[in-house]
Amino acid sequence: MRKKKDLPPVSFLEEGEWPTGRLAADAPATARLGQILAARLARALADQGLSARAIGERARCTHPTIARILDGTGSPDAQTVLHLEIALQRHLWPSDLHEGLTLPPAPERDTAAGQKGHQTQA
């Protein structure tokens, strides 16, 4: 599930048009995932001559959800991607996305705040 503070994938587009343009070098993996999903979904729809509304009905999701995936303003959940793959009979999820990517450093925790309420009695 996408966290509320996460920006939509298209917000990391540095040059060109979505979804084929270049993302910022520091774009998170979720932005790269969104870009690949959008490109693969667009290609599948074109190949099969389907509209966002038609695939939404087949995949049991709304056409605005499909539009958000395609324009990069939304990130689909796993169930939506699975339903789209079943409806299209095509892989959308990139199996090699992890190659060459790293996770950002974990945020530092405030150890004093983390220990509050966990004091033992003597």
PDB file of C-alpha atoms in Angstrom:
ATOM      1  CA  MET A   1       0.000   0.000   0.000  1.00  0.00           C
ATOM      2  CA  ARG A   2       1.258   3.444  -0.830  1.00  0.00           C
ATOM      3  CA  LYS A   3       1.941   5.706   2.112  1.00  0.00           C
ATOM      4  CA  LYS A   4       0.145   9.049   2.133  1.00  0.00           C
ATOM      5  CA  LYS A   5       3.430  10.935   2.105  1.00  0.00           C
ATOM      6  CA  ASP A   6       4.637   9.150  -1.051  1.00  0.00           C
ATOM      7  CA  LEU A   7       4.436  11.278  -4.156  1.00  0.00           C
ATOM      8  CA  PRO A   8       2.823   9.842  -7.292  1.00  0.00           C
ATOM      9  CA  PRO A   9       5.229   8.262  -9.779  1.00  0.00           C
ATOM     10  CA  VAL A  10       4.787  10.987 -12.415  1.00  0.00           C
ATOM     11  CA  SER A  11       6.073  13.616  -9.980  1.00  0.00           C
ATOM     12  CA  PHE A  12       9.577  12.158 -10.444  1.00  0.00           C
ATOM     13  CA  LEU A  13       9.540  12.674 -14.227  1.00  0.00           C
ATOM     14  CA  GLU A  14      12.559  14.802 -15.040  1.00  0.00           C
ATOM     15  CA  GLU A  15      12.454  14.886 -18.821  1.00  0.00           C
ATOM     16  CA  GLY A  16      10.117  13.767 -21.583  1.00  0.00           C
ATOM     17  CA  GLU A  17       6.609  12.387 -21.436  1.00  0.00           C
ATOM     18  CA  TRP A  18       5.076   9.875 -19.069  1.00  0.00           C
ATOM     19  CA  PRO A  19       5.630   6.908 -19.061  1.00  0.00           C
ATOM     20  CA  THR A  20       8.582   6.829 -21.464  1.00  0.00           C
ATOM     21  CA  GLY A  21      10.470   9.865 -20.157  1.00  0.00           C
ATOM     22  CA  ARG A  22      13.463   9.924 -17.850  1.00  0.00           C
ATOM     23  CA  LEU A  23      12.895   9.832 -14.109  1.00  0.00           C
ATOM     24  CA  ALA A  24      15.063  11.747 -11.671  1.00  0.00           C
ATOM     25  CA  ALA A  25      18.180   9.846 -10.643  1.00  0.00           C
ATOM     26  CA  ASP A  26      16.983   9.790  -7.039  1.00  0.00           C
ATOM     27  CA  ALA A  27      13.449   8.627  -7.889  1.00  0.00           C
ATOM     28  CA  PRO A  28      12.280   5.904  -5.525  1.00  0.00           C
ATOM     29  CA  ALA A  29      11.750   2.345  -6.697  1.00  0.00           C
ATOM     30  CA  THR A  30       7.993   2.909  -6.465  1.00  0.00           C
ATOM     31  CA  ALA A  31       8.230   5.600  -9.163  1.00  0.00           C
ATOM     32  CA  ARG A  32      10.166   3.243 -11.422  1.00  0.00           C
ATOM     33  CA  LEU A  33       7.592   0.538 -10.774  1.00  0.00           C
ATOM     34  CA  GLY A  34       4.764   2.924 -11.643  1.00  0.00           C
ATOM     35  CA  GLN A  35       6.484   3.921 -14.861  1.00  0.00           C
ATOM     36  CA  ILE A  36       6.989   0.324 -15.970  1.00  0.00           C
ATOM     37  CA  LEU A  37       3.427  -0.667 -15.072  1.00  0.00           C
ATOM     38  CA  ALA A  38       2.030   2.325 -16.968  1.00  0.00           C
ATOM     39  CA  ALA A  39       4.090   1.569 -20.083  1.00  0.00           C
ATOM     40  CA  ARG A  40       3.224  -2.134 -20.064  1.00  0.00           C
ATOM     41  CA  LEU A  41      -0.458  -1.471 -19.443  1.00  0.00           C
ATOM     42  CA  ALA A  42      -0.610   1.122 -22.243  1.00  0.00           C
ATOM     43  CA  ARG A  43       1.097  -1.288 -24.633  1.00  0.00           C
ATOM     44  CA  ALA A  44      -1.265  -4.134 -23.671  1.00  0.00           C
ATOM     45  CA  LEU A  45      -4.338  -1.945 -24.138  1.00  0.00           C
ATOM     46  CA  ALA A  46      -3.113  -0.787 -27.560  1.00  0.00           C
ATOM     47  CA  ASP A  47      -2.245  -4.330 -28.659  1.00  0.00           C
ATOM     48  CA  GLN A  48      -5.664  -5.625 -27.639  1.00  0.00           C
ATOM     49  CA  GLY A  49      -7.624  -2.560 -28.763  1.00  0.00           C
ATOM     50  CA  LEU A  50      -9.078  -1.967 -25.302  1.00  0.00           C
ATOM     51  CA  SER A  51     -10.089   1.222 -23.533  1.00  0.00           C
ATOM     52  CA  ALA A  52      -9.546   2.021 -19.863  1.00  0.00           C
ATOM     53  CA  ARG A  53     -13.251   1.448 -19.282  1.00  0.00           C
ATOM     54  CA  ALA A  54     -13.230  -1.943 -21.044  1.00  0.00           C
ATOM     55  CA  ILE A  55     -10.221  -3.294 -19.148  1.00  0.00           C
ATOM     56  CA  GLY A  56     -11.580  -1.860 -15.914  1.00  0.00           C
ATOM     57  CA  GLU A  57     -14.753  -3.901 -16.361  1.00  0.00           C
ATOM     58  CA  ARG A  58     -12.787  -7.056 -17.204  1.00  0.00           C
ATOM     59  CA  ALA A  59     -10.374  -6.590 -14.312  1.00  0.00           C
ATOM     60  CA  ARG A  60     -13.085  -5.550 -11.838  1.00  0.00           C
ATOM     61  CA  CYS A  61     -11.695  -2.114 -11.125  1.00  0.00           C
ATOM     62  CA  THR A  62     -12.827   1.346 -12.102  1.00  0.00           C
ATOM     63  CA  HIS A  63     -11.701   3.137 -15.237  1.00  0.00           C
ATOM     64  CA  PRO A  64     -10.440   6.087 -13.136  1.00  0.00           C
ATOM     65  CA  THR A  65      -8.085   3.609 -11.415  1.00  0.00           C
ATOM     66  CA  ILE A  66      -6.810   2.533 -14.837  1.00  0.00           C
ATOM     67  CA  ALA A  67      -6.413   6.187 -15.863  1.00  0.00           C
ATOM     68  CA  ARG A  68      -4.368   6.941 -12.716  1.00  0.00           C
ATOM     69  CA  ILE A  69      -2.045   4.011 -13.448  1.00  0.00           C
ATOM     70  CA  LEU A  70      -1.642   5.118 -17.060  1.00  0.00           C
ATOM     71  CA  ASP A  71      -0.982   8.784 -16.261  1.00  0.00           C
ATOM     72  CA  GLY A  72       1.263   8.066 -13.270  1.00  0.00           C
ATOM     73  CA  THR A  73      -0.883   9.866 -10.721  1.00  0.00           C
ATOM     74  CA  GLY A  74      -1.693   6.682  -8.835  1.00  0.00           C
ATOM     75  CA  SER A  75      -0.024   3.478  -7.756  1.00  0.00           C
ATOM     76  CA  PRO A  76      -2.078   0.300  -7.960  1.00  0.00           C
ATOM     77  CA  ASP A  77      -2.233  -2.265  -5.191  1.00  0.00           C
ATOM     78  CA  ALA A  78      -1.151  -5.856  -5.787  1.00  0.00           C
ATOM     79  CA  GLN A  79      -4.719  -7.091  -6.273  1.00  0.00           C
ATOM     80  CA  THR A  80      -5.370  -4.562  -9.040  1.00  0.00           C
ATOM     81  CA  VAL A  81      -2.177  -5.556 -10.869  1.00  0.00           C
ATOM     82  CA  LEU A  82      -3.055  -9.231 -10.527  1.00  0.00           C
ATOM     83  CA  HIS A  83      -6.587  -8.662 -11.855  1.00  0.00           C
ATOM     84  CA  LEU A  84      -5.181  -6.676 -14.784  1.00  0.00           C
ATOM     85  CA  GLU A  85      -2.676  -9.420 -15.592  1.00  0.00           C
ATOM     86  CA  ILE A  86      -5.438 -12.042 -15.514  1.00  0.00           C
ATOM     87  CA  ALA A  87      -7.784  -9.942 -17.644  1.00  0.00           C
ATOM     88  CA  LEU A  88      -5.059  -9.128 -20.181  1.00  0.00           C
ATOM     89  CA  GLN A  89      -3.288 -12.501 -19.961  1.00  0.00           C
ATOM     90  CA  ARG A  90      -0.018 -10.573 -19.888  1.00  0.00           C
ATOM     91  CA  HIS A  91       2.709  -9.848 -17.363  1.00  0.00           C
ATOM     92  CA  LEU A  92       2.676  -6.270 -16.116  1.00  0.00           C
ATOM     93  CA  TRP A  93       4.767  -6.574 -12.945  1.00  0.00           C
ATOM     94  CA  PRO A  94       8.485  -6.336 -13.733  1.00  0.00           C
ATOM     95  CA  SER A  95      10.368  -9.336 -12.353  1.00  0.00           C
ATOM     96  CA  ASP A  96      13.764  -7.653 -12.578  1.00  0.00           C
ATOM     97  CA  LEU A  97      12.969  -4.264 -11.048  1.00  0.00           C
ATOM     98  CA  HIS A  98      15.154  -4.964  -8.010  1.00  0.00           C
ATOM     99  CA  GLU A  99      18.323  -5.161 -10.118  1.00  0.00           C
ATOM    100  CA  GLY A 100      20.519  -2.125  -9.597  1.00  0.00           C
ATOM    101  CA  LEU A 101      18.248  -0.524  -6.995  1.00  0.00           C
ATOM    102  CA  THR A 102      18.877   0.057  -3.323  1.00  0.00           C
ATOM    103  CA  LEU A 103      16.620   1.056  -0.492  1.00  0.00           C
ATOM    104  CA  PRO A 104      17.076   4.526   0.966  1.00  0.00           C
ATOM    105  CA  PRO A 105      18.594   4.704   4.447  1.00  0.00           C
ATOM    106  CA  ALA A 106      16.155   4.029   7.256  1.00  0.00           C
ATOM    107  CA  PRO A 107      15.162   7.154   9.168  1.00  0.00           C
ATOM    108  CA  GLU A 108      16.877   7.587  12.493  1.00  0.00           C
ATOM    109  CA  ARG A 109      14.734   6.827  15.489  1.00  0.00           C
ATOM    110  CA  ASP A 110      14.520   8.933  18.608  1.00  0.00           C
ATOM    111  CA  THR A 111      15.660   6.361  21.172  1.00  0.00           C
ATOM    112  CA  ALA A 112      14.437   8.454  24.099  1.00  0.00           C
ATOM    113  CA  ALA A 113      10.933   8.612  22.649  1.00  0.00           C
ATOM    114  CA  GLY A 114      11.053   4.933  21.713  1.00  0.00           C
ATOM    115  CA  GLN A 115      11.781   3.921  25.300  1.00  0.00           C
ATOM    116  CA  LYS A 116       8.962   5.913  26.848  1.00  0.00           C
ATOM    117  CA  GLY A 117       6.494   3.697  28.625  1.00  0.00           C
ATOM    118  CA  HIS A 118       8.937   0.786  28.670  1.00  0.00           C
ATOM    119  CA  GLN A 119      10.548   1.570  32.000  1.00  0.00           C
ATOM    120  CA  THR A 120      10.885  -1.224  34.501  1.00  0.00           C
ATOM    121  CA  GLN A 121      10.182  -0.794  38.165  1.00  0.00           C
ATOM    122  CA  ALA A 122      12.979  -1.443  40.703  1.00  0.00           C
TER     123      ALA A 122
END
